[in-house]
Short mmCIF file of C-alpha atoms in Angstrom, two decimals:
data_model
loop_
_atom_site.label_atom_id
_atom_site.label_comp_id
_atom_site.label_asym_id
_atom_site.label_seq_id
_atom_site.Cartn_x
_atom_site.Cartn_y
_atom_site.Cartn_z
CA UNK A 18 83.32 123.49 38.51
CA UNK A 19 79.82 122.03 38.04
CA UNK A 20 81.20 118.51 38.55
CA UNK A 21 82.93 119.57 41.77
CA UNK A 22 79.70 121.08 43.08
CA UNK A 23 77.80 117.88 42.26
CA UNK A 24 80.36 115.72 43.98
CA UNK A 25 80.27 117.99 47.04
CA UNK A 26 76.46 117.80 47.07
CA UNK A 27 76.50 113.98 46.90
CA UNK A 28 79.09 113.75 49.69
CA UNK A 29 77.12 116.19 51.84
CA UNK A 30 73.88 114.28 51.19
CA UNK A 31 75.39 110.96 52.30
CA UNK A 32 77.00 112.56 55.35
CA UNK A 33 73.64 113.96 56.41
CA UNK A 34 72.02 110.58 55.78
CA UNK A 35 74.75 108.83 57.81
CA UNK A 36 74.34 111.11 60.81
CA UNK A 37 70.54 110.90 60.57
CA UNK A 38 70.78 107.10 60.78
CA UNK A 39 73.23 107.38 63.63
CA UNK A 40 70.92 109.67 65.56
CA UNK A 41 67.96 107.41 64.84
CA UNK A 42 69.90 104.40 66.17
CA UNK A 43 70.76 106.13 69.45
CA UNK A 44 67.40 107.85 69.98
CA UNK A 45 66.08 104.94 72.06
CA UNK A 46 69.22 104.93 74.16
CA UNK A 47 69.07 108.70 74.66
CA UNK A 48 65.42 108.42 75.64
CA UNK A 49 65.95 105.61 78.14
CA UNK A 50 69.17 106.98 79.59
CA UNK A 51 67.51 110.36 79.84
CA UNK A 52 65.43 108.82 82.60
CA UNK A 53 68.57 108.12 84.62
CA UNK A 54 69.68 110.60 87.22
CA UNK A 55 73.11 112.12 86.81
CA UNK A 56 75.15 115.31 86.52
CA UNK A 57 73.23 118.04 84.69
CA UNK A 58 74.13 118.79 81.07
CA UNK A 59 76.35 121.76 80.39
CA UNK A 60 75.59 121.57 76.71
CA UNK A 61 72.51 120.09 75.04
CA UNK A 62 74.60 118.97 72.04
CA UNK A 63 77.84 117.81 73.69
CA UNK A 64 76.21 116.43 76.85
CA UNK A 65 77.48 116.40 80.43
CA UNK A 66 80.91 114.98 79.59
CA UNK A 67 82.24 118.56 79.65
CA UNK A 68 81.91 118.40 83.42
CA UNK A 69 84.81 115.94 83.29
CA UNK A 70 87.02 118.29 81.29
CA UNK A 71 89.45 119.00 84.13
CA UNK A 72 92.71 117.84 85.67
CA UNK A 73 92.94 114.05 86.21
CA UNK A 74 92.84 114.41 90.00
CA UNK A 75 89.74 116.61 89.80
CA UNK A 76 88.00 114.11 87.51
CA UNK A 77 88.78 111.32 89.96
CA UNK A 78 87.13 113.23 92.81
CA UNK A 79 84.10 114.14 90.68
CA UNK A 80 83.50 110.52 89.74
CA UNK A 81 83.64 109.51 93.40
CA UNK A 82 81.18 112.25 94.34
CA UNK A 83 78.77 111.27 91.56
CA UNK A 84 78.91 107.66 92.72
CA UNK A 85 77.72 108.79 96.14
CA UNK A 86 75.13 111.21 94.78
CA UNK A 87 73.52 109.03 92.10
CA UNK A 88 73.83 105.43 93.33
CA UNK A 89 73.10 102.80 91.94
CA UNK A 90 73.37 104.05 88.33
CA UNK A 91 73.76 107.39 86.57
CA UNK A 92 74.16 108.66 83.03
CA UNK A 93 76.98 110.35 81.17
CA UNK A 94 76.71 111.60 77.60
CA UNK A 95 79.34 112.67 75.08
CA UNK A 96 77.74 114.16 71.95
CA UNK A 97 75.29 111.45 70.71
CA UNK A 98 76.85 108.64 72.76
CA UNK A 99 75.16 107.99 76.12
CA UNK A 100 76.59 105.71 78.78
CA UNK A 101 75.26 104.24 82.00
CA UNK A 102 77.63 104.23 84.99
CA UNK A 103 77.06 101.07 87.03
CA UNK A 104 77.74 100.97 90.78
CA UNK A 105 75.68 98.19 92.41
CA UNK A 106 77.01 94.62 92.85
CA UNK A 107 73.70 93.19 91.59
CA UNK A 108 74.15 94.98 88.26
CA UNK A 109 77.83 94.02 88.09
CA UNK A 110 76.80 90.39 88.42
CA UNK A 111 74.00 90.60 85.86
CA UNK A 112 76.30 92.19 83.25
CA UNK A 113 79.59 90.39 83.85
CA UNK A 114 78.16 86.90 84.26
CA UNK A 115 76.02 87.09 81.11
CA UNK A 116 77.92 86.02 77.94
CA UNK A 117 75.60 88.23 75.90
CA UNK A 118 77.32 91.27 77.43
CA UNK A 119 80.83 90.09 76.64
CA UNK A 120 81.77 92.78 74.09
CA UNK A 121 83.99 95.64 75.25
CA UNK A 122 82.75 99.18 74.64
CA UNK A 123 84.15 101.82 72.31
CA UNK A 124 86.41 103.10 75.11
CA UNK A 125 88.81 100.31 74.17
CA UNK A 126 89.24 101.84 70.70
CA UNK A 127 91.93 103.88 72.44
CA UNK A 128 94.11 100.80 72.49
CA UNK A 129 93.50 99.45 68.99
CA UNK A 130 96.47 101.12 67.26
CA UNK A 131 98.82 99.68 69.86
CA UNK A 132 97.22 96.39 71.00
CA UNK A 133 95.06 95.63 67.97
CA UNK A 134 92.22 93.28 68.81
CA UNK A 135 93.94 90.89 71.19
CA UNK A 136 92.50 89.22 74.26
CA UNK A 137 91.81 92.52 76.03
CA UNK A 138 90.01 94.30 73.20
CA UNK A 139 88.55 91.63 70.92
CA UNK A 140 85.09 90.06 71.03
CA UNK A 141 83.08 87.19 69.61
CA UNK A 142 84.78 84.14 68.15
CA UNK A 143 88.17 85.83 67.94
CA UNK A 144 88.18 86.45 71.69
CA UNK A 145 87.02 82.86 72.39
CA UNK A 146 89.80 81.42 70.20
CA UNK A 147 92.51 83.54 71.80
CA UNK A 148 91.29 82.72 75.31
CA UNK A 149 91.39 79.01 74.47
CA UNK A 150 94.94 79.28 73.12
CA UNK A 151 96.26 81.20 76.14
CA UNK A 152 94.49 79.59 79.10
CA UNK A 153 97.02 76.69 79.45
CA UNK A 154 99.81 79.26 79.87
CA UNK A 155 98.49 79.99 83.37
CA UNK A 156 98.20 76.39 84.57
CA UNK A 157 99.72 75.88 88.03
CA UNK A 158 102.46 73.67 86.54
CA UNK A 159 103.60 76.67 84.48
CA UNK A 160 103.26 79.12 87.36
CA UNK A 161 105.43 76.96 89.60
CA UNK A 162 108.30 77.41 87.15
CA UNK A 163 108.01 81.18 87.42
CA UNK A 164 108.63 81.46 91.17
CA UNK A 165 112.40 81.24 90.67
CA UNK A 166 112.24 84.17 88.22
CA UNK A 167 110.07 86.20 90.62
CA UNK A 168 112.62 85.60 93.39
CA UNK A 169 115.62 86.44 91.22
CA UNK A 170 114.11 89.69 89.96
CA UNK A 171 113.02 90.59 93.50
CA UNK A 172 116.64 90.20 94.63
CA UNK A 173 117.70 92.70 91.95
CA UNK A 174 114.97 95.10 93.08
CA UNK A 175 116.12 94.73 96.69
CA UNK A 176 119.71 95.52 95.64
CA UNK A 177 118.47 98.71 93.99
CA UNK A 178 116.66 99.75 97.16
CA UNK A 179 119.76 98.96 99.26
CA UNK A 180 121.81 101.38 97.17
CA UNK A 181 119.32 104.22 97.76
CA UNK A 182 117.89 103.52 101.22
CA UNK A 183 119.73 106.37 102.95
CA UNK A 184 116.72 108.51 101.99
CA UNK A 185 113.04 107.98 101.03
CA UNK A 186 112.70 106.25 97.66
CA UNK A 187 110.12 107.05 94.99
CA UNK A 188 109.30 103.45 94.15
CA UNK A 189 107.04 103.50 91.09
CA UNK A 190 109.73 103.60 88.38
CA UNK A 191 111.70 100.80 90.09
CA UNK A 192 108.59 98.67 90.52
CA UNK A 193 107.58 99.23 86.89
CA UNK A 194 110.99 98.03 85.68
CA UNK A 195 110.70 94.99 87.97
CA UNK A 196 107.31 93.96 86.57
CA UNK A 197 108.40 94.58 82.97
CA UNK A 198 111.38 92.30 83.49
CA UNK A 199 109.33 89.54 85.11
CA UNK A 200 106.63 89.49 82.41
CA UNK A 201 109.33 89.48 79.74
CA UNK A 202 111.26 86.56 81.19
CA UNK A 203 108.24 84.47 82.25
CA UNK A 204 105.67 84.88 79.50
CA UNK A 205 108.03 85.75 76.63
CA UNK A 206 111.15 83.82 77.57
CA UNK A 207 113.21 87.00 77.06
CA UNK A 208 115.51 88.72 79.55
CA UNK A 209 115.10 92.50 79.74
CA UNK A 210 117.99 94.27 81.45
CA UNK A 211 117.16 97.68 79.96
CA UNK A 212 120.76 98.27 78.98
CA UNK A 213 120.37 98.13 75.18
CA UNK A 214 119.06 101.08 73.19
CA UNK A 215 115.98 99.19 71.96
CA UNK A 216 114.99 98.08 75.44
CA UNK A 217 115.42 101.58 76.86
CA UNK A 218 113.38 103.03 73.97
CA UNK A 219 110.64 100.46 74.57
CA UNK A 220 110.43 101.27 78.28
CA UNK A 221 110.24 105.00 77.52
CA UNK A 222 107.65 104.47 74.77
CA UNK A 223 105.38 102.61 77.22
CA UNK A 224 105.47 105.60 79.58
CA UNK A 225 104.86 108.14 76.82
CA UNK A 226 102.02 106.32 75.10
CA UNK A 227 100.25 106.04 78.45
CA UNK A 228 100.27 109.83 78.68
CA UNK A 229 98.82 110.18 75.16
CA UNK A 230 96.08 107.59 75.75
CA UNK A 231 95.13 109.42 78.95
CA UNK A 232 94.89 112.66 76.97
CA UNK A 233 92.51 110.96 74.53
CA UNK A 234 90.49 109.46 77.37
CA UNK A 235 90.04 112.84 79.05
CA UNK A 236 89.15 114.44 75.71
CA UNK A 237 86.62 111.73 74.96
CA UNK A 238 85.84 112.82 71.38
CA UNK A 239 89.40 111.71 70.53
CA UNK A 240 88.52 108.10 71.35
CA UNK A 241 87.20 107.92 67.79
CA UNK A 242 89.97 107.10 65.31
CA UNK A 243 88.45 109.56 62.86
CA UNK A 244 88.48 112.49 65.29
CA UNK A 245 91.85 111.46 66.71
CA UNK A 246 93.26 112.42 63.30
CA UNK A 247 93.01 116.03 64.56
CA UNK A 248 94.76 115.35 67.88
CA UNK A 249 97.97 117.35 68.45
CA UNK A 250 99.59 114.10 69.60
CA UNK A 251 98.54 111.91 66.67
CA UNK A 252 101.92 111.80 64.90
CA UNK A 253 103.78 111.22 68.15
CA UNK A 254 101.38 108.39 68.99
CA UNK A 255 102.04 106.74 65.63
CA UNK A 256 105.83 106.96 66.19
CA UNK A 257 105.51 105.43 69.65
CA UNK A 258 103.29 102.59 68.38
CA UNK A 259 105.89 101.85 65.70
CA UNK A 260 108.61 101.66 68.38
CA UNK A 261 106.48 99.34 70.52
CA UNK A 262 105.56 97.07 67.61
CA UNK A 263 109.17 96.88 66.37
CA UNK A 264 110.34 95.78 69.80
CA UNK A 265 107.69 93.10 70.28
CA UNK A 266 108.21 91.75 66.76
CA UNK A 267 111.92 91.42 67.55
CA UNK A 268 111.06 89.51 70.74
CA UNK A 269 108.82 87.15 68.75
CA UNK A 270 111.42 86.64 66.01
CA UNK A 271 114.18 85.83 68.50
CA UNK A 272 111.97 83.43 70.43
CA UNK A 273 110.89 81.69 67.22
CA UNK A 274 114.53 81.01 66.32
CA UNK A 275 115.07 79.00 69.51
CA UNK A 276 111.54 77.62 69.87
CA UNK A 277 112.12 74.25 68.21
CA UNK A 278 114.86 73.09 70.55
CA UNK A 279 112.55 73.55 73.53
CA UNK A 280 110.07 71.02 72.19
CA UNK A 281 112.15 68.06 73.46
CA UNK A 282 111.70 67.17 77.14
CA UNK A 283 114.73 67.99 79.25
CA UNK A 284 115.27 68.47 82.95
CA UNK A 285 116.30 72.07 82.39
CA UNK A 286 113.17 72.97 80.45
CA UNK A 287 110.56 70.75 82.08
CA UNK A 288 108.07 73.58 81.63
CA UNK A 289 108.04 72.85 77.91
CA UNK A 290 107.12 69.16 78.17
CA UNK A 291 103.85 68.57 76.34
CA UNK A 292 101.88 71.07 74.30
CA UNK A 293 99.59 72.08 77.17
CA UNK A 294 102.52 73.03 79.39
CA UNK A 295 104.12 75.60 77.10
CA UNK A 296 104.68 79.17 78.28
CA UNK A 297 102.63 81.95 76.70
CA UNK A 298 104.68 83.00 73.67
CA UNK A 299 105.49 79.36 72.89
CA UNK A 300 101.78 78.49 72.97
CA UNK A 301 101.16 81.24 70.44
CA UNK A 302 103.97 80.00 68.20
CA UNK A 303 102.55 76.47 68.40
CA UNK A 304 99.09 77.77 67.49
CA UNK A 305 100.61 79.53 64.47
CA UNK A 306 102.89 76.75 63.23
CA UNK A 307 100.79 73.67 63.95
CA UNK A 308 97.15 74.64 64.41
CA UNK A 309 97.00 77.71 62.12
CA UNK A 310 94.63 79.44 64.56
CA UNK A 311 96.68 82.63 64.76
CA UNK A 312 99.01 84.55 62.43
CA UNK A 313 102.06 86.77 63.01
CA UNK A 314 99.98 89.91 63.58
CA UNK A 315 97.82 87.99 66.04
CA UNK A 316 100.86 86.90 68.03
CA UNK A 317 102.08 90.49 68.09
CA UNK A 318 98.67 91.62 69.41
CA UNK A 319 98.85 89.19 72.31
CA UNK A 320 102.49 89.91 73.13
CA UNK A 321 101.75 93.65 73.19
CA UNK A 322 98.64 93.04 75.30
CA UNK A 323 100.41 90.93 77.90
CA UNK A 324 103.49 93.14 78.03
CA UNK A 325 101.15 96.04 78.86
CA UNK A 326 98.62 94.34 81.11
CA UNK A 327 101.12 91.98 82.69
CA UNK A 328 103.36 94.74 83.99
CA UNK A 329 101.28 97.90 84.43
CA UNK A 330 98.49 96.54 86.62
CA UNK A 331 100.87 94.52 88.80
CA UNK A 332 103.22 97.49 89.15
CA UNK A 333 100.38 99.67 90.45
CA UNK A 334 99.16 96.92 92.80
CA UNK A 335 102.63 96.35 94.30
CA UNK A 336 103.31 100.08 94.75
CA UNK A 337 100.05 100.64 96.64
CA UNK A 338 100.52 97.49 98.74
CA UNK A 339 104.00 98.55 99.87
CA UNK A 340 102.71 102.02 100.74
CA UNK A 341 99.94 100.52 102.89
CA UNK A 342 102.34 98.15 104.65
CA UNK A 343 104.67 101.05 105.41
CA UNK A 344 101.74 102.83 107.05
CA UNK A 345 100.54 99.80 109.02
CA UNK A 346 103.45 98.38 111.00
CA UNK A 347 101.21 95.86 112.74
CA UNK A 348 100.22 94.27 109.42
CA UNK A 349 103.82 94.33 108.24
CA UNK A 350 104.93 92.54 111.42
CA UNK A 351 102.23 89.88 111.07
CA UNK A 352 103.35 89.14 107.52
CA UNK A 353 106.97 88.80 108.68
CA UNK A 354 105.87 86.45 111.49
CA UNK A 355 103.97 84.35 108.94
CA UNK A 356 107.03 84.23 106.69
CA UNK A 357 109.16 82.93 109.57
CA UNK A 358 106.52 80.30 110.40
CA UNK A 359 106.20 79.09 106.80
CA UNK A 360 109.82 79.43 105.67
CA UNK A 361 111.67 78.71 108.92
CA UNK A 362 114.29 81.28 107.97
CA UNK A 363 113.17 84.77 106.97
CA UNK A 364 115.74 84.82 104.16
CA UNK A 365 114.76 81.45 102.72
CA UNK A 366 113.43 81.87 99.17
CA UNK A 367 109.73 80.96 99.04
CA UNK A 368 108.52 78.12 96.81
CA UNK A 369 105.17 77.92 95.08
CA UNK A 370 103.77 75.88 97.98
CA UNK A 371 105.20 78.31 100.55
CA UNK A 372 103.42 81.22 98.89
CA UNK A 373 100.17 79.27 98.83
CA UNK A 374 100.46 78.78 102.60
CA UNK A 375 100.79 82.51 103.35
CA UNK A 376 97.12 83.25 103.99
CA UNK A 377 97.59 86.44 105.99
CA UNK A 378 99.83 87.92 103.29
CA UNK A 379 97.12 87.03 100.77
CA UNK A 380 94.47 88.80 102.86
CA UNK A 381 96.65 91.91 103.06
CA UNK A 382 97.12 91.94 99.28
CA UNK A 383 93.38 91.45 98.72
CA UNK A 384 92.59 94.36 101.02
CA UNK A 385 95.14 96.53 99.21
CA UNK A 386 93.48 95.64 95.89
CA UNK A 387 90.11 96.52 97.39
CA UNK A 388 91.31 99.98 98.37
CA UNK A 389 93.36 100.51 95.20
CA UNK A 390 92.12 98.29 92.36
CA UNK A 391 94.61 98.63 89.51
CA UNK A 392 91.80 98.36 86.94
CA UNK A 393 89.43 100.83 88.56
CA UNK A 394 86.74 100.67 85.88
CA UNK A 395 85.79 98.50 82.92
CA UNK A 396 83.33 99.12 80.13
CA UNK A 397 80.95 96.87 78.22
CA UNK A 398 78.46 97.18 75.37
CA UNK A 399 75.15 95.55 76.26
CA UNK A 400 74.31 92.60 74.03
CA UNK A 401 70.60 92.71 74.89
CA UNK A 402 68.12 94.90 76.76
CA UNK A 403 68.95 95.15 80.43
CA UNK A 404 66.97 96.19 83.52
CA UNK A 405 68.99 97.70 86.38
CA UNK A 406 68.49 96.74 90.01
CA UNK A 407 66.37 99.86 90.49
CA UNK A 408 64.08 98.97 87.57
CA UNK A 409 65.35 101.17 84.73
CA UNK A 410 65.58 99.66 81.26
CA UNK A 411 68.77 100.07 79.22
CA UNK A 412 68.41 99.09 75.56
CA UNK A 413 70.72 96.76 73.68
CA UNK A 414 74.05 98.32 72.59
CA UNK A 415 74.11 100.79 75.49
CA UNK A 416 77.61 101.50 76.79
CA UNK A 417 77.99 100.65 80.47
CA UNK A 418 80.90 101.85 82.60
CA UNK A 419 81.36 99.59 85.63
CA UNK A 420 83.14 101.54 88.36
CA UNK A 421 85.09 98.98 90.39
CA UNK A 422 86.70 101.61 92.63
CA UNK A 423 83.31 102.81 93.87
CA UNK A 424 82.06 99.24 94.27
CA UNK A 425 85.05 98.54 96.55
CA UNK A 426 84.43 101.68 98.61
CA UNK A 427 80.71 101.19 99.13
CA UNK A 428 80.14 101.67 102.91
CA UNK A 429 77.08 99.40 102.84
CA UNK A 430 79.33 96.55 101.69
CA UNK A 431 82.55 97.52 103.48
CA UNK A 432 81.95 99.41 106.75
CA UNK A 433 84.56 102.14 107.27
CA UNK A 434 85.64 101.61 103.64
CA UNK A 435 88.83 103.73 103.76
CA UNK A 436 90.29 101.64 106.58
CA UNK A 437 92.99 99.10 105.67
CA UNK A 438 91.84 95.89 107.35
CA UNK A 439 93.05 92.52 105.99
CA UNK A 440 90.63 90.75 108.36
CA UNK A 441 87.82 91.65 105.94
CA UNK A 442 89.06 88.72 103.86
CA UNK A 443 88.94 86.01 106.48
CA UNK A 444 86.62 83.32 105.06
CA UNK A 445 84.06 83.87 107.81
CA UNK A 446 84.00 87.63 107.09
CA UNK A 447 83.68 87.18 103.32
CA UNK A 448 81.07 84.45 103.00
CA UNK A 449 78.01 86.71 103.44
CA UNK A 450 79.35 89.41 101.10
CA UNK A 451 77.82 89.68 97.64
CA UNK A 452 79.94 87.52 95.27
CA UNK A 453 80.34 90.48 92.88
CA UNK A 454 81.27 93.01 95.58
CA UNK A 455 85.02 92.45 95.10
CA UNK A 456 86.33 92.52 91.53
CA UNK A 457 90.01 93.51 91.28
CA UNK A 458 90.38 91.00 88.43
CA UNK A 459 86.89 91.50 86.96
CA UNK A 460 84.63 88.42 86.87
CA UNK A 461 82.63 86.17 84.59
CA UNK A 462 83.83 84.82 81.22
CA UNK A 463 86.15 87.82 80.70
CA UNK A 464 87.84 87.76 84.08
CA UNK A 465 91.59 88.40 84.18
CA UNK A 466 93.36 85.36 82.77
CA UNK A 467 96.55 86.24 84.67
CA UNK A 468 95.17 86.79 88.18
CA UNK A 469 96.98 83.80 89.73
CA UNK A 470 100.20 84.91 88.05
CA UNK A 471 99.75 88.41 89.50
CA UNK A 472 99.01 87.18 93.04
CA UNK A 473 102.09 84.96 93.05
CA UNK A 474 104.30 87.78 91.77
CA UNK A 475 102.93 90.17 94.41
CA UNK A 476 103.48 87.63 97.18
CA UNK A 477 107.02 86.80 96.08
CA UNK A 478 108.01 90.46 95.75
CA UNK A 479 106.59 91.46 99.15
CA UNK A 480 108.32 88.49 100.81
CA UNK A 481 111.67 89.45 99.33
CA UNK A 482 111.32 93.11 100.28
CA UNK A 483 110.12 92.50 103.85
CA UNK A 484 112.91 89.95 104.39
CA UNK A 485 115.39 92.77 103.83
CA UNK A 486 113.67 95.96 104.97
CA UNK A 487 111.37 97.47 107.55
CA UNK A 488 109.12 99.81 105.58
CA UNK A 489 108.57 103.30 107.01
CA UNK A 490 105.76 105.67 105.97
CA UNK A 491 106.54 108.73 103.88
CA UNK A 492 103.51 109.00 101.61
CA UNK A 493 100.23 108.06 103.25
CA UNK A 494 96.71 107.24 102.01
CA UNK A 495 95.80 110.78 103.04
CA UNK A 496 98.71 112.51 101.28
CA UNK A 497 98.67 110.73 97.90
CA UNK A 498 96.56 112.22 95.11
CA UNK A 499 94.79 109.64 92.95
CA UNK A 500 94.22 110.41 89.27
CA UNK A 501 92.10 109.03 86.46
CA UNK A 502 94.19 106.92 84.10
CA UNK A 503 93.93 103.60 82.27
CA UNK A 504 95.36 102.07 85.46
CA UNK A 505 94.91 103.60 88.92
CA UNK A 506 97.86 105.89 89.69
CA UNK A 507 98.96 108.71 91.94
CA UNK A 508 99.78 112.20 90.73
CA UNK A 509 103.29 112.31 92.17
CA UNK A 510 104.37 108.69 92.57
CA UNK A 511 104.78 106.97 95.94
CA UNK A 512 107.64 107.47 98.41
CA UNK A 513 108.58 104.96 101.10
CA UNK A 514 111.37 104.72 103.67
CA UNK A 515 113.47 101.52 103.59
CA UNK A 516 115.24 100.61 106.83
CA UNK A 517 117.62 97.62 106.39
CA UNK A 518 116.44 94.74 108.55
CA UNK A 519 119.04 93.44 110.98
CA UNK A 520 119.73 89.77 110.32
#
C-alpha cells in the first residue's frame, strides 16, 4: 500500500512538472497572441475554441464572419494551445515562401494513424527526400500518358449520367468514384472497378474515416492522440485504418510483382523508359529496391497520401465547377465553342496539347477554384519569430492557420467576390494582383506536387461531360450549404440537370 502511494506520488509529481514546463513554453505565445484581436473567450481555461463547438455549417459561417471582423489576423485558443488565423496575402507570402516555416502544425496529427508521415504530413529531411523521389512522377512526359486514362474514365462517367439523366443527379458520389479510379490507374497502375469486396470496402472506409476525422477536428482536443484514446469513435477509426492499410498494401504487393517487366523499353509502356519517367508507385519501388531511400511502410504512407489527396480534392473541385457551369450557361457555351475550335469535332477526344490550348476553360476552372478552393485552409508551425503585416510579433513555434477561402473572397482583391467571372484570370487582369492572393494549390516549397495532374484531369472531365450534355441548374451557389471539413464540401451534395446534347 505504501509502495503504491509512493509510485502515485512520483507519477503525480512528474505530471505536474510536465504540465508546468508545457505552460512555461507556451506563456510567450499566449502573451503575444493575447494582443491579437479575436472572438472573446467563453472559458479562461479552454479558450475561445468553444465558440466553434457547433454544426459544421454554423462553424463555416462563423469563420467567414470572423475573417471580416478581425482582418488581417486574429487569435483562436484551445486549452493551452494558441493559434493565429492568417488572412492577408502579405502574410501568406511571408510564411509560405520561407523554408523556415515549412513544418505542418499539430492539426495534421489527425491524419497520422492513416497517412503516417508521408509527403503531406512530414517535415524536415524526410519531407525533402520524399519530395525529391516523387517530383519526376509529375513530369509532363508522364502526364501526357495519363490523358487517355482521363478520357476513358470520363466516358464511363458520362455513361453513368446517361442512364440517370431523366431526373436531376446528385453528382458527388459519382465524381468521387471517377477520381478514385483515375488516381488508381494513373499513379498506382491499378484498375479500380469497385466490383470486388475489397475495393467496395476501401471506398466505404474512405467515406467513413472522413466523418471521424471531421468529428475530431470539430472537437479539437481529440486532435491529440492521447486524448483521442477517449473518443467514442476510436475503435471504429482503428478498424477503418486497418482496412485502408490492407488495401493499399495489396495494391503495392501486386504492382511489385509486375514491376520488373516494365523496366524494359517497349512501345506499349513508353512511360516507363528511363528511371526519371516512371509513374509514381514505380518510382517509389525503384527508390526502395535500388536507392534504399524508402522502405515498405514509407511506400504505404505515400500511396495512402496520394489515394486520399489525389481523389478527394479533385472530386470536390470538379463537383463545384460543374455546378457553376450549370448556373452560367454563357460560360458553358463559351467552353463548348472553344472545344469546337480546338478539337474540330466536339466529340473528338482531347490530347495533352489540345487541353493546353483551352485557355478559356482553364480560366473557368481557376475561377471555380477561387470561389470553392478544395483545400480551404492550411496550417503551419512557425520556424522562427514572425511579424505580421500589421506589426504584431508571433513567436517561434506558434501555430498559424492560413484561411485560403477568405483570401479568395477578399473584396479588396476580388471586387464582387461571390460573382463567378472567368475573366478575372485573363493575364492582363491578373498581373497586378498580389502573387499570393490566389492559392488553390498552396505555394512555396510545399505547394501541391500534383497541381498540373489535377488541372489536366479537370479539363478532360469537363470536356467529356460538355461534349455529351447541356448542364442545367438545380443546386445554385445560393442554395448549397458549405460545411467545415478536411476538404471543402456541401452539406447535402450537389444536384445538376443533364440534358443530352443533340449531335
